[in-house]
Backbone as numpy.savetxt, mean C-alpha at the origin, in Angstrom:
# Nx Ny Nz CAx CAy CAz Cx Cy Cz
-4.08 -18.26 25.64 -2.88 -17.48 25.42 -2.57 -17.29 23.94
-2.64 -18.36 23.10 -2.36 -18.17 21.68 -3.34 -17.20 21.01
-4.61 -17.21 21.43 -5.59 -16.29 20.85 -5.21 -14.85 21.18
-4.73 -14.62 22.38 -4.30 -13.27 22.77 -3.12 -12.81 21.93
-2.18 -13.70 21.67 -1.03 -13.36 20.83 -1.47 -13.06 19.40
-2.44 -13.79 18.90 -2.94 -13.53 17.55 -3.61 -12.16 17.49
-4.41 -11.84 18.48 -5.08 -10.54 18.51 -4.06 -9.42 18.62
-3.08 -9.56 19.50 -2.04 -8.54 19.63 -1.22 -8.42 18.35
-0.98 -9.56 17.69 -0.26 -9.53 16.42 -0.99 -8.73 15.37
-2.31 -8.93 15.30 -3.10 -8.15 14.34 -3.13 -6.67 14.71
-3.15 -6.37 16.00 -3.15 -4.96 16.41 -1.84 -4.26 16.06
-0.78 -5.03 15.89 0.51 -4.46 15.50 0.67 -4.51 13.98
0.32 -5.62 13.37 0.56 -5.83 11.94 -0.31 -4.92 11.08
-1.56 -4.77 11.41 -2.46 -3.97 10.58 -2.02 -2.51 10.50
-1.70 -1.83 11.60 -1.22 -0.45 11.46 0.12 -0.35 10.72
1.02 -1.30 10.97 2.31 -1.24 10.29 2.18 -1.45 8.79
1.34 -2.40 8.37 1.15 -2.60 6.93 0.40 -1.43 6.30
-0.50 -0.81 7.05 -1.18 0.38 6.52 -0.19 1.51 6.27
0.71 1.72 7.20 1.74 2.76 7.02 2.66 2.41 5.86
3.02 1.14 5.75 3.89 0.67 4.67 3.25 0.89 3.30
1.98 0.48 3.17 1.26 0.70 1.92 1.05 2.19 1.66
0.76 2.96 2.70 0.60 4.40 2.55 1.86 5.07 2.07
3.01 4.64 2.59 4.28 5.19 2.12 4.49 4.91 0.64
4.24 3.67 0.23 4.42 3.31 -1.18 3.46 4.10 -2.07
2.20 4.19 -1.65 1.20 4.91 -2.43 1.55 6.39 -2.55
1.92 7.02 -1.43 2.22 8.45 -1.47 3.49 8.73 -2.27
4.47 7.83 -2.20 5.69 8.01 -2.98 5.38 7.96 -4.47
4.63 6.95 -4.89 4.28 6.84 -6.31 3.38 7.99 -6.75
2.47 8.39 -5.91 1.59 9.53 -6.22 2.43 10.79 -6.44
3.33 11.05 -5.53 4.14 12.27 -5.63 5.10 12.24 -6.81
5.50 11.07 -7.24 6.37 10.96 -8.42 5.61 11.13 -9.72
4.42 10.56 -9.82 3.75 10.47 -11.11 2.49 11.31 -11.25
1.80 11.62 -10.18 0.56 12.38 -10.28 0.79 13.87 -10.04
1.68 14.21 -9.12 1.95 15.62 -8.82 2.46 16.38 -10.05
3.32 15.80 -10.89 3.73 16.55 -12.09 2.59 16.89 -13.04
1.45 16.24 -12.91 0.28 16.54 -13.73 -0.53 17.72 -13.18
-0.10 18.28 -12.06 -0.76 19.44 -11.49 -1.66 19.15 -10.30
-1.67 17.92 -9.82 -2.48 17.56 -8.66 -1.64 17.77 -7.40
-2.29 18.08 -6.30 -1.58 18.35 -5.05 -0.88 17.10 -4.52
0.20 17.33 -3.77 0.90 16.22 -3.11 0.03 15.66 -2.00
0.27 14.39 -1.67 -0.43 13.78 -0.54 0.61 13.17 0.39
0.23 13.06 1.65 1.08 12.41 2.63 0.64 10.98 2.86
1.28 10.35 3.81 0.98 8.95 4.09 -0.45 8.78 4.59
-0.93 9.70 5.43 -2.30 9.57 5.96 -3.34 9.62 4.84
-3.18 10.56 3.91 -4.11 10.63 2.79 -4.00 9.40 1.90
-2.80 8.90 1.72 -2.60 7.70 0.91 -3.29 6.49 1.54
-3.22 6.38 2.86 -3.92 5.28 3.55 -5.42 5.42 3.35
-5.93 6.63 3.45 -7.36 6.86 3.24 -7.80 6.52 1.83
-7.03 6.93 0.83 -7.37 6.62 -0.56 -7.30 5.11 -0.79
-6.30 4.46 -0.20 -6.20 3.00 -0.33 -7.41 2.30 0.29
-7.86 2.79 1.43 -9.05 2.21 2.06 -10.28 2.42 1.18
-10.39 3.60 0.59 -11.51 3.88 -0.29 -11.51 2.95 -1.49
-10.35 2.79 -2.14 -10.26 1.87 -3.27 -10.55 0.44 -2.82
-10.10 0.08 -1.64 -10.38 -1.26 -1.12 -11.86 -1.51 -0.93
-12.60 -0.48 -0.50 -14.04 -0.62 -0.35 -14.74 -0.70 -1.70
-14.26 0.07 -2.66 -14.90 0.11 -3.97 -14.59 -1.14 -4.80
-13.42 -1.67 -4.63 -12.99 -2.84 -5.41 -12.77 -3.99 -4.43
-13.83 -4.66 -4.07 -13.73 -5.71 -3.07 -13.80 -7.12 -3.66
-13.78 -7.25 -4.99 -13.87 -8.58 -5.61 -12.65 -9.42 -5.28
-11.50 -8.81 -5.13 -10.28 -9.56 -4.83 -10.36 -10.23 -3.46
-11.08 -9.63 -2.54 -11.17 -10.18 -1.18 -11.88 -11.53 -1.16
-12.70 -11.80 -2.15 -13.45 -13.05 -2.18 -12.64 -14.20 -2.77
-11.50 -13.90 -3.37 -10.69 -14.93 -3.98 -9.60 -15.36 -3.01
-9.36 -16.67 -2.87 -8.27 -17.10 -1.99 -6.92 -16.67 -2.55
-6.06 -16.19 -1.68 -4.76 -15.70 -2.10 -3.68 -16.64 -1.58
-3.04 -17.35 -2.48 -2.00 -18.29 -2.07 -0.69 -17.57 -1.75
-0.52 -16.36 -2.27 0.71 -15.61 -2.07 0.48 -14.43 -1.12
-0.17 -14.68 0.00 -0.52 -13.61 0.92 0.71 -12.88 1.44
1.75 -13.62 1.82 2.94 -12.98 2.37 3.64 -12.14 1.31
3.64 -12.60 0.07 4.22 -11.81 -1.02 3.43 -10.54 -1.21
2.11 -10.66 -1.21 1.26 -9.50 -1.42 1.44 -8.47 -0.32
1.47 -8.92 0.91 1.60 -7.99 2.03 3.01 -7.43 2.13
4.00 -8.27 1.96 5.37 -7.85 2.24 6.13 -7.23 1.10
6.02 -7.80 -0.08 6.91 -7.36 -1.15 6.27 -6.49 -2.22
4.98 -6.60 -2.43 4.39 -5.86 -3.55 4.52 -4.34 -3.44
4.40 -3.70 -2.26 4.59 -2.25 -2.22 6.01 -1.83 -2.57
7.01 -2.53 -2.05 8.39 -2.12 -2.33 8.74 -2.42 -3.78
8.20 -3.49 -4.35 8.43 -3.78 -5.76 7.79 -2.68 -6.62
6.61 -2.22 -6.24 5.96 -1.14 -6.98 6.78 0.15 -6.92
7.35 0.46 -5.75 8.17 1.67 -5.62 9.46 1.54 -6.43
10.08 0.37 -6.39 11.31 0.16 -7.17 11.00 0.27 -8.66
9.92 -0.36 -9.09 9.51 -0.29 -10.49 9.20 1.16 -10.87
8.52 1.89 -9.99 8.23 3.30 -10.24 9.50 4.14 -10.32
10.48 3.83 -9.47 11.75 4.57 -9.52 12.46 4.34 -10.84
12.40 3.10 -11.33 13.03 2.80 -12.62 12.32 3.57 -13.74
11.01 3.56 -13.72 10.26 4.30 -14.74 10.54 5.78 -14.64
10.56 6.31 -13.43 10.81 7.74 -13.23 12.20 8.11 -13.72
13.19 7.28 -13.42 14.54 7.57 -13.85 14.73 7.39 -15.35
14.01 6.47 -15.94 14.18 6.17 -17.37 13.43 7.15 -18.27
12.20 7.49 -17.89 11.36 8.27 -18.78 11.15 9.71 -18.38
11.50 10.08 -17.16 11.20 11.45 -16.72 12.46 12.25 -16.53
């Protein structure tokens, strides 16, 4: 039973975190890259670009991460907040 709950948890958590990271990536892209003349992207394209970067830069996956919950939960929203501050201050 616990193994089934773990599997179901991953089936829910992985798509939700992908959407969460995609939202953060597309928001920052549309704020900072679109003004340079590049097309806007949506959440689906942002998820795809994130997966591509993840495949290309896989060295981090080999290192143990003691702050896994921070990385998964807070880093995207902190990046968006930081980006909003930069956008409001400099743009």
